[in-house]
Amino acid sequence: MRGYPNVGYLLAAGAILSAAVFSPTALNAAAEENGLRPGTVLSKENAHLAEGLLPPEVLRHYREGHYQNKIIDWPEGIYRWDPQFLAATEAKRGRYTVSEEGTIIEIATGQQPPFVYGLPFPTIEPAQDPKAAIKILWNFFYQYWNEGSSHNLVLLAWVRPGGVDREAIQDVYFQYYDGQDPDYRLPNPNNFSMQFVSVSTSPADLHGTASLTWRYRDPLKRDSNWAYVPALRRVRAVSPANRSDGFLGSDMSQDDGPFFDGKPEDFTWSFVSESETLRIVDPESFERMPERRWLPEGGWRTVWTNLQVVGFQTPDWKGVAWAPVRAALAKRKVWVIQGVPKDRYYLFGRIELYIDKETYQGAWNRKFGWNGEHVNTLQVIAYQRDKNSRPDGKIEYQWSSHFSFQCAENVKLNRATIAGLQPPGKDVPNDRKVRFPANFFDSATLNRFGK
């Protein structure tokens, strides 16, 4: 079933270089004619064919033999949308716009709707719409939130080109209020969009360190954030701007999330370009369904059996330790948008996001300092979807994931942080569409995780 293709091109002021990098029409045609087609392995021998199809800092890895990945075919029209979600999206046509703050509002009333399900903006025309950028971003959020509330035990790795410097295991919980299927909607008297908890379980010096975020749908109400450090034995409030800082001293921030997890209204967004890019994908996602089972308390657990995902996990790998060796590349049409933080204490002065035009999954998140210098690129994976039958017979659609890859590369210091890897263990939580106790995300009891 087809998604929601859009057309249009507008070059944002101050983004001429970025648009030039991703202006690939002639380059793409030449690349395919010269052999850069599905089945080809992109490596240092043919990396020149990907000029204009990858961010320059990523292309450099292929030129220098740091990365090597097979190209697969992912044509438009094969993405498996949930029919219920598609119908809800179609019903939004002409219903919403965004306020001056960037919040979704009803055209008829000028008010924020109490709940949104489906893509809020089925058609986006950047050439005619000055608010196109933030509409694209909202579509990204609503397709992601629809995957459901989650619980994951993940490995966080601090990586240099030749290996791993440090590892930590994080117990991570997200509860989403907006964008949920009818069966998973929660009472929401505080008008949350989401709540988040992350707890360090290892190594010993980090054990019990916890962070909590409450994000509100109110555009004028900034995130509430708390941290618990066992050595201090108290919960303390922290500034929302701290979400841009490196998490536990890494090169990945809380605002990275699965791709971008900042509050949209905290930025000023502009449209840069429509482009094509080679993007990182899970090739197994297009071949078969992963092992998945329904949990006794409700929700789905996906079981990953092959944990060799990146270079440092792969024997005899000669490239950089954070290379996505198990992944593939697929050529996709993307929107390129940029955001400038309204808070001058935010670590980055500009963020560029590359978002799939059909699926609205993120591809590349490039961050620049306030002086315009490029400092960090977040590289994430994309998936096909599959359908699953619950014990009660209801059909649900989810990402068909066999592994995860999130890599925040510090391009200045030649190092990276990897997240989303699954640690070894039996029956490791890798759960979606789960439910949590009513007080689970209570700031007053955050210290319980440190005991």
Short mmCIF file of C-alpha atoms in Angstrom, two decimals:
data_model
loop_
_atom_site.label_atom_id
_atom_site.label_comp_id
_atom_site.label_asym_id
_atom_site.label_seq_id
_atom_site.Cartn_x
_atom_site.Cartn_y
_atom_site.Cartn_z
CA MET A 1 0.00 0.00 0.00
CA ARG A 2 1.34 3.39 -0.90
CA GLY A 3 2.27 6.08 1.57
CA TYR A 4 1.91 9.80 1.12
CA PRO A 5 4.32 11.07 -1.56
CA ASN A 6 4.87 14.82 -1.66
CA VAL A 7 6.52 17.21 -4.11
CA GLY A 8 8.18 20.61 -3.79
CA TYR A 9 11.49 22.35 -3.33
CA LEU A 10 12.49 25.40 -1.31
CA LEU A 11 16.03 26.38 -0.37
CA ALA A 12 16.24 27.78 3.15
CA ALA A 13 18.46 30.77 3.84
CA GLY A 14 21.75 29.82 5.43
CA ALA A 15 21.63 26.21 4.20
CA ILE A 16 23.09 26.55 0.70
CA LEU A 17 26.01 24.23 1.36
CA SER A 18 23.83 21.49 2.83
CA ALA A 19 21.45 21.68 -0.11
CA ALA A 20 24.35 21.52 -2.53
CA VAL A 21 25.61 18.34 -0.92
CA PHE A 22 22.17 16.78 -1.39
CA SER A 23 21.37 17.96 -4.95
CA PRO A 24 21.84 14.59 -6.60
CA THR A 25 19.68 14.37 -9.72
CA ALA A 26 22.48 14.07 -12.28
CA LEU A 27 24.78 12.28 -9.84
CA ASN A 28 22.15 9.64 -9.05
CA ALA A 29 21.54 8.84 -12.70
CA ALA A 30 25.26 8.52 -13.34
CA ALA A 31 25.70 6.35 -10.25
CA GLU A 32 23.09 3.83 -11.40
CA GLU A 33 24.44 3.75 -14.94
CA ASN A 34 27.91 3.03 -13.57
CA GLY A 35 26.90 0.20 -11.26
CA LEU A 36 25.62 1.70 -8.01
CA ARG A 37 22.44 -0.38 -8.02
CA PRO A 38 20.82 -2.98 -5.73
CA GLY A 39 23.23 -5.85 -5.09
CA THR A 40 26.29 -3.61 -5.29
CA VAL A 41 28.54 -3.38 -2.24
CA LEU A 42 29.53 0.21 -1.55
CA SER A 43 33.20 0.26 -0.55
CA LYS A 44 36.34 2.29 -1.10
CA GLU A 45 36.62 0.88 -4.63
CA ASN A 46 33.38 2.53 -5.82
CA ALA A 47 32.63 5.14 -3.14
CA HIS A 48 32.97 7.95 -5.70
CA LEU A 49 29.67 6.79 -7.21
CA ALA A 50 27.87 7.78 -4.00
CA GLU A 51 28.93 11.42 -4.26
CA GLY A 52 25.86 13.52 -3.42
CA LEU A 53 23.99 10.52 -2.00
CA LEU A 54 25.54 10.55 1.48
CA PRO A 55 26.55 13.25 3.95
CA PRO A 56 30.22 14.02 3.24
CA GLU A 57 31.37 12.80 6.66
CA VAL A 58 29.67 9.44 6.02
CA LEU A 59 30.87 9.19 2.42
CA ARG A 60 34.41 9.64 3.73
CA HIS A 61 34.07 6.39 5.68
CA TYR A 62 33.36 4.50 2.45
CA ARG A 63 36.17 6.27 0.58
CA GLU A 64 38.67 5.31 3.27
CA GLY A 65 37.43 1.75 3.81
CA HIS A 66 35.93 2.46 7.24
CA TYR A 67 32.44 1.36 6.14
CA GLN A 68 31.29 -1.26 3.63
CA ASN A 69 27.63 -2.11 2.98
CA LYS A 70 25.49 -3.80 0.38
CA ILE A 71 22.84 -1.76 -1.42
CA ILE A 72 19.32 -3.21 -1.45
CA ASP A 73 16.17 -2.18 -3.28
CA TRP A 74 13.48 -0.32 -1.34
CA PRO A 75 11.03 1.11 -3.90
CA GLU A 76 8.18 3.40 -3.01
CA GLY A 77 4.83 1.77 -2.39
CA ILE A 78 5.85 -1.41 -0.54
CA TYR A 79 5.85 -0.03 3.01
CA ARG A 80 3.25 -1.86 5.10
CA TRP A 81 1.17 0.83 6.74
CA ASP A 82 -1.47 -0.20 9.26
CA PRO A 83 -4.80 0.23 7.39
CA GLN A 84 -6.37 1.73 10.52
CA PHE A 85 -3.54 4.27 10.75
CA LEU A 86 -3.87 5.08 7.03
CA ALA A 87 -7.60 5.68 7.38
CA ALA A 88 -6.99 7.98 10.34
CA THR A 89 -4.36 9.84 8.31
CA GLU A 90 -6.72 10.35 5.39
CA ALA A 91 -9.32 11.74 7.79
CA LYS A 92 -6.85 14.48 8.78
CA ARG A 93 -6.70 15.93 5.28
CA GLY A 94 -7.39 19.67 5.52
CA ARG A 95 -8.12 19.44 9.24
CA TYR A 96 -4.95 20.74 10.92
CA THR A 97 -2.35 23.46 10.58
CA VAL A 98 0.36 24.68 12.99
CA SER A 99 0.33 27.73 15.23
CA GLU A 100 3.03 30.40 15.32
CA GLU A 101 4.63 28.43 18.17
CA GLY A 102 4.68 25.32 15.97
CA THR A 103 1.88 23.42 17.71
CA ILE A 104 -0.70 21.38 15.81
CA ILE A 105 -4.05 23.19 15.86
CA GLU A 106 -7.44 22.62 14.28
CA ILE A 107 -8.14 24.89 11.33
CA ALA A 108 -11.80 25.17 12.31
CA THR A 109 -11.26 26.24 15.94
CA GLY A 110 -7.65 27.42 16.19
CA GLN A 111 -7.28 25.13 19.22
CA GLN A 112 -4.92 22.23 19.92
CA PRO A 113 -6.79 18.94 19.43
CA PRO A 114 -6.95 16.81 22.59
CA PHE A 115 -5.46 13.83 20.74
CA VAL A 116 -4.00 13.07 17.31
CA TYR A 117 -3.89 9.61 15.71
CA GLY A 118 -2.49 9.10 12.21
CA LEU A 119 -0.19 11.44 10.32
CA PRO A 120 -1.53 14.93 11.04
CA PHE A 121 -0.49 16.23 7.61
CA PRO A 122 -1.26 13.73 4.79
CA THR A 123 -0.03 16.12 2.08
CA ILE A 124 2.82 18.59 2.42
CA GLU A 125 3.76 21.04 -0.34
CA PRO A 126 6.95 22.87 0.69
CA ALA A 127 6.96 25.18 -2.32
CA GLN A 128 3.61 26.63 -1.25
CA ASP A 129 3.75 26.18 2.53
CA PRO A 130 6.13 28.18 4.78
CA LYS A 131 5.22 25.82 7.64
CA ALA A 132 6.20 22.68 5.71
CA ALA A 133 9.30 21.93 7.79
CA ILE A 134 7.59 21.58 11.14
CA LYS A 135 4.70 19.66 9.54
CA ILE A 136 7.25 17.14 8.24
CA LEU A 137 8.70 16.89 11.74
CA TRP A 138 5.28 16.32 13.32
CA ASN A 139 4.62 13.51 10.84
CA PHE A 140 7.92 11.95 11.92
CA PHE A 141 6.85 12.03 15.56
CA TYR A 142 3.39 10.60 15.00
CA GLN A 143 4.60 7.68 12.89
CA TYR A 144 7.18 6.89 15.58
CA TRP A 145 4.87 7.31 18.56
CA ASN A 146 2.43 4.92 16.90
CA GLU A 147 4.97 2.12 17.38
CA GLY A 148 3.86 2.26 21.01
CA SER A 149 5.24 2.68 24.52
CA SER A 150 8.45 0.74 25.03
CA HIS A 151 10.82 -0.96 27.46
CA ASN A 152 14.33 -1.86 26.33
CA LEU A 153 17.53 -3.00 27.95
CA VAL A 154 20.27 -1.54 25.73
CA LEU A 155 24.03 -1.44 25.49
CA LEU A 156 25.62 2.01 25.29
CA ALA A 157 29.19 1.96 23.96
CA TRP A 158 31.82 4.71 23.85
CA VAL A 159 33.90 3.83 20.78
CA ARG A 160 37.18 4.95 19.23
CA PRO A 161 38.20 3.91 15.69
CA GLY A 162 40.08 0.87 16.96
CA GLY A 163 37.75 -0.44 19.64
CA VAL A 164 35.57 0.18 22.68
CA ASP A 165 36.63 2.45 25.54
CA ARG A 166 33.64 1.92 27.82
CA GLU A 167 30.25 0.20 27.94
CA ALA A 168 27.15 0.73 30.04
CA ILE A 169 23.78 -0.99 30.16
CA GLN A 170 20.68 1.20 30.29
CA ASP A 171 17.17 0.19 31.29
CA VAL A 172 14.97 2.51 29.20
CA TYR A 173 11.23 3.18 29.38
CA PHE A 174 9.07 5.42 27.17
CA GLN A 175 5.37 6.04 27.69
CA TYR A 176 3.54 7.80 24.85
CA TYR A 177 0.18 9.45 25.31
CA ASP A 178 -0.42 10.95 21.87
CA GLY A 179 -0.57 9.07 18.57
CA GLN A 180 -1.61 5.72 20.08
CA ASP A 181 -3.92 3.10 18.60
CA PRO A 182 -7.36 3.10 20.25
CA ASP A 183 -6.51 0.04 22.37
CA TYR A 184 -3.47 1.75 23.91
CA ARG A 185 -4.73 5.23 24.79
CA LEU A 186 -4.23 6.41 28.36
CA PRO A 187 -5.99 8.95 30.56
CA ASN A 188 -4.02 12.18 30.22
CA PRO A 189 -5.14 14.82 32.75
CA ASN A 190 -1.68 16.48 32.71
CA ASN A 191 -1.67 16.82 28.91
CA PHE A 192 1.58 14.89 28.46
CA SER A 193 2.90 13.86 25.07
CA MET A 194 5.35 11.40 26.64
CA GLN A 195 7.27 10.36 29.75
CA PHE A 196 10.73 8.81 29.82
CA VAL A 197 12.97 7.05 32.34
CA SER A 198 16.50 5.76 31.83
CA VAL A 199 18.39 3.85 34.54
CA SER A 200 22.00 2.68 34.47
CA THR A 201 22.39 -0.94 35.58
CA SER A 202 26.12 -1.29 34.89
CA PRO A 203 29.02 -0.68 35.34
CA ALA A 204 29.15 -0.36 39.11
CA ASP A 205 30.15 3.32 39.16
CA LEU A 206 27.01 4.24 37.18
CA HIS A 207 24.60 1.75 38.74
CA GLY A 208 21.38 3.43 39.84
CA THR A 209 21.96 6.70 38.00
CA ALA A 210 18.56 7.66 36.63
CA SER A 211 16.94 10.39 34.56
CA LEU A 212 13.28 11.27 34.06
CA THR A 213 11.53 13.51 31.53
CA TRP A 214 7.95 14.71 31.32
CA ARG A 215 7.07 16.32 27.99
CA TYR A 216 3.90 18.36 27.70
CA ARG A 217 1.66 19.00 24.71
CA ASP A 218 1.32 22.63 25.83
CA PRO A 219 3.66 24.59 23.51
CA LEU A 220 4.56 27.10 26.23
CA LYS A 221 5.35 24.50 28.90
CA ARG A 222 8.90 23.26 28.66
CA ASP A 223 10.02 19.75 29.57
CA SER A 224 10.30 18.82 33.23
CA ASN A 225 13.53 16.89 33.82
CA TRP A 226 14.99 15.23 36.89
CA ALA A 227 18.15 13.27 37.63
CA TYR A 228 19.08 10.91 40.43
CA VAL A 229 22.74 10.28 41.27
CA PRO A 230 23.20 7.54 43.90
CA ALA A 231 26.25 9.23 45.45
CA LEU A 232 24.14 12.32 46.24
CA ARG A 233 21.10 10.27 47.32
CA ARG A 234 18.64 12.86 46.08
CA VAL A 235 16.54 13.72 43.06
CA ARG A 236 17.27 17.10 41.49
CA ALA A 237 15.58 19.06 38.73
CA VAL A 238 17.68 19.88 35.66
CA SER A 239 17.25 22.37 32.82
CA PRO A 240 15.56 21.26 29.58
CA ALA A 241 18.64 22.57 27.74
CA ASN A 242 20.64 19.78 29.41
CA ARG A 243 18.92 17.29 27.10
CA SER A 244 21.34 18.43 24.38
CA ASP A 245 24.39 17.54 26.49
CA GLY A 246 26.17 14.25 26.06
CA PHE A 247 24.34 11.54 28.01
CA LEU A 248 26.65 10.22 30.77
CA GLY A 249 29.53 12.02 29.07
CA SER A 250 28.98 10.32 25.72
CA ASP A 251 28.49 11.91 22.28
CA MET A 252 24.79 11.02 22.26
CA SER A 253 22.18 13.25 23.90
CA GLN A 254 18.70 12.63 25.25
CA ASP A 255 17.37 14.88 22.48
CA ASP A 256 18.74 12.37 19.98
CA GLY A 257 16.29 9.72 21.17
CA PRO A 258 15.49 7.33 18.31
CA PHE A 259 16.50 10.01 15.75
CA PHE A 260 15.39 13.39 17.08
CA ASP A 261 13.57 13.80 20.37
CA GLY A 262 13.61 17.53 21.04
CA LYS A 263 10.35 19.37 21.58
CA PRO A 264 9.39 20.79 18.16
CA GLU A 265 8.17 24.10 19.59
CA ASP A 266 11.60 24.72 21.18
CA PHE A 267 13.10 25.30 17.71
CA THR A 268 12.52 27.50 14.67
CA TRP A 269 12.18 25.19 11.65
CA SER A 270 12.80 25.82 7.96
CA PHE A 271 12.69 23.66 4.85
CA VAL A 272 16.01 23.07 3.06
CA SER A 273 15.41 20.69 0.17
CA GLU A 274 13.93 17.56 -1.30
CA SER A 275 16.63 15.05 -2.11
CA GLU A 276 17.67 11.42 -2.45
CA THR A 277 20.03 9.68 -0.11
CA LEU A 278 21.48 6.28 0.54
CA ARG A 279 20.31 5.48 4.04
CA ILE A 280 21.05 2.73 6.57
CA VAL A 281 18.44 -0.05 6.69
CA ASP A 282 17.88 -3.47 8.22
CA PRO A 283 18.03 -5.78 5.15
CA GLU A 284 16.49 -8.68 7.10
CA SER A 285 13.44 -6.49 7.69
CA PHE A 286 12.51 -6.99 4.02
CA GLU A 287 13.18 -10.74 4.03
CA ARG A 288 11.35 -12.19 7.03
CA MET A 289 9.57 -11.41 10.26
CA PRO A 290 11.57 -11.43 13.48
CA GLU A 291 10.73 -13.73 16.36
CA ARG A 292 8.12 -11.95 18.44
CA ARG A 293 5.81 -13.00 21.27
CA TRP A 294 2.94 -11.51 23.23
CA LEU A 295 3.78 -10.74 26.87
CA PRO A 296 1.52 -12.02 29.70
CA GLU A 297 0.91 -8.45 30.89
CA GLY A 298 0.34 -7.21 27.33
CA GLY A 299 2.66 -5.90 24.65
CA TRP A 300 5.11 -7.47 22.22
CA ARG A 301 8.67 -8.67 22.85
CA THR A 302 10.92 -8.97 19.82
CA VAL A 303 13.71 -11.53 20.20
CA TRP A 304 17.07 -10.77 18.58
CA THR A 305 19.37 -13.77 18.37
CA ASN A 306 22.30 -12.44 16.32
CA LEU A 307 23.97 -9.70 18.34
CA GLN A 308 26.84 -8.95 15.93
CA VAL A 309 25.82 -5.56 14.54
CA VAL A 310 28.80 -3.20 14.46
CA GLY A 311 32.50 -3.43 13.72
CA PHE A 312 33.83 -4.07 17.22
CA GLN A 313 31.46 -7.07 17.53
CA THR A 314 32.60 -8.63 14.26
CA PRO A 315 35.77 -10.77 14.04
CA ASP A 316 38.34 -9.69 11.43
CA TRP A 317 36.59 -6.39 10.67
CA LYS A 318 39.17 -3.86 9.43
CA GLY A 319 37.11 -0.66 9.38
CA VAL A 320 36.17 1.66 12.24
CA ALA A 321 34.77 0.00 15.34
CA TRP A 322 31.37 1.73 15.03
CA ALA A 323 30.74 0.74 11.39
CA PRO A 324 27.21 -0.69 10.79
CA VAL A 325 28.52 -3.96 9.33
CA ARG A 326 25.24 -5.89 9.52
CA ALA A 327 23.18 -3.15 7.91
CA ALA A 328 22.55 -2.37 4.25
CA LEU A 329 21.95 0.82 2.28
CA ALA A 330 18.84 1.76 0.30
CA LYS A 331 18.24 4.81 -1.85
CA ARG A 332 15.28 6.83 -0.60
CA LYS A 333 13.70 10.21 -1.23
CA VAL A 334 13.98 12.48 1.78
CA TRP A 335 12.97 15.87 3.08
CA VAL A 336 15.82 17.96 4.52
CA ILE A 337 14.77 20.41 7.24
CA GLN A 338 16.73 22.44 9.76
CA GLY A 339 15.99 23.69 13.26
CA VAL A 340 17.56 26.51 15.26
CA PRO A 341 17.07 26.29 19.05
CA LYS A 342 15.23 29.15 20.70
CA ASP A 343 17.28 28.57 23.87
CA ARG A 344 20.79 29.99 23.43
CA TYR A 345 22.02 27.62 26.16
CA TYR A 346 21.26 24.66 23.91
CA LEU A 347 24.52 22.93 22.99
CA PHE A 348 23.98 23.03 19.21
CA GLY A 349 23.16 26.08 17.12
CA ARG A 350 21.57 24.27 14.20
CA ILE A 351 20.26 20.76 13.52
CA GLU A 352 19.67 19.28 10.06
CA LEU A 353 17.27 16.36 9.78
CA TYR A 354 16.82 14.02 6.80
CA ILE A 355 13.37 12.41 6.92
CA ASP A 356 11.97 9.80 4.54
CA LYS A 357 9.25 11.30 2.32
CA GLU A 358 7.11 8.17 2.32
CA THR A 359 7.58 6.55 5.74
CA TYR A 360 8.74 9.60 7.73
CA GLN A 361 11.49 7.55 9.37
CA GLY A 362 14.63 9.54 10.16
CA ALA A 363 17.91 8.99 8.31
CA TRP A 364 20.64 11.52 9.21
CA ASN A 365 20.70 14.05 12.06
CA ARG A 366 23.57 16.52 11.56
CA LYS A 367 24.42 18.98 14.33
CA PHE A 368 26.31 22.26 14.06
CA GLY A 369 27.74 24.57 16.71
CA TRP A 370 26.57 28.14 17.17
CA ASN A 371 29.58 29.18 15.07
CA GLY A 372 28.33 27.03 12.17
CA GLU A 373 30.93 24.28 12.57
CA HIS A 374 29.70 20.73 11.95
CA VAL A 375 30.36 18.68 15.08
CA ASN A 376 28.17 15.55 15.23
CA THR A 377 26.14 13.24 12.98
CA LEU A 378 23.56 10.78 14.28
CA GLN A 379 23.16 7.77 11.97
CA VAL A 380 20.07 5.59 12.46
CA ILE A 381 18.50 2.54 10.88
CA ALA A 382 15.12 2.14 9.13
CA TYR A 383 12.76 -0.83 8.80
CA GLN A 384 9.96 -2.39 6.83
CA ARG A 385 6.88 -3.27 8.90
CA ASP A 386 5.14 -6.59 9.51
CA LYS A 387 1.79 -7.60 10.92
CA ASN A 388 1.19 -9.68 14.02
CA SER A 389 -1.90 -11.31 15.48
CA ARG A 390 -2.60 -10.74 19.16
CA PRO A 391 -4.07 -13.56 21.28
CA ASP A 392 -7.49 -11.92 20.89
CA GLY A 393 -7.11 -12.04 17.09
CA LYS A 394 -6.53 -8.34 16.49
CA ILE A 395 -3.90 -7.58 13.82
CA GLU A 396 -1.18 -5.05 14.67
CA TYR A 397 1.66 -3.64 12.56
CA GLN A 398 5.17 -2.97 13.86
CA TRP A 399 8.66 -2.35 12.60
CA SER A 400 10.16 -5.66 11.47
CA SER A 401 13.41 -5.20 13.39
CA HIS A 402 16.17 -7.80 13.70
CA PHE A 403 18.69 -5.41 15.26
CA SER A 404 19.14 -1.72 15.96
CA PHE A 405 21.80 0.82 15.08
CA GLN A 406 22.06 4.35 16.47
CA CYS A 407 25.46 5.97 16.12
CA ALA A 408 26.32 9.50 17.25
CA GLU A 409 29.65 10.28 15.62
CA ASN A 410 31.75 13.13 16.96
CA VAL A 411 33.30 14.20 13.67
CA LYS A 412 35.71 16.63 15.34
CA LEU A 413 37.20 14.15 17.81
CA ASN A 414 36.97 11.02 15.61
CA ARG A 415 34.96 8.93 18.02
CA ALA A 416 31.37 7.75 18.40
CA THR A 417 28.71 6.53 20.79
CA ILE A 418 26.60 3.51 19.86
CA ALA A 419 23.16 2.92 21.36
CA GLY A 420 20.41 0.42 20.73
CA LEU A 421 22.63 -2.66 20.78
CA GLN A 422 21.15 -5.48 22.80
CA PRO A 423 23.30 -6.80 25.65
CA PRO A 424 23.78 -10.55 26.03
CA GLY A 425 21.31 -12.31 28.26
CA LYS A 426 18.23 -14.47 28.41
CA ASP A 427 14.86 -12.96 27.53
CA VAL A 428 16.18 -9.40 27.33
CA PRO A 429 13.40 -6.74 27.33
CA ASN A 430 12.88 -5.46 23.78
CA ASP A 431 9.24 -4.53 24.14
CA ARG A 432 6.60 -2.39 22.43
CA LYS A 433 2.98 -1.50 23.16
CA VAL A 434 3.55 -2.15 26.86
CA ARG A 435 1.78 -0.62 29.86
CA PHE A 436 3.29 0.74 33.08
CA PRO A 437 1.94 1.20 36.62
CA ALA A 438 0.24 4.55 37.24
CA ASN A 439 3.08 5.98 39.38
CA PHE A 440 5.96 4.50 37.40
CA PHE A 441 7.10 7.89 36.04
CA ASP A 442 6.66 9.76 39.35
CA SER A 443 9.53 12.18 40.05
CA ALA A 444 9.09 11.75 43.80
CA THR A 445 10.04 8.07 43.59
CA LEU A 446 12.83 8.29 41.00
CA ASN A 447 15.35 7.30 43.67
CA ARG A 448 13.75 3.83 43.91
CA PHE A 449 15.81 2.86 40.86
CA GLY A 450 19.02 3.48 42.78
CA LYS A 451 18.22 1.10 45.60
#
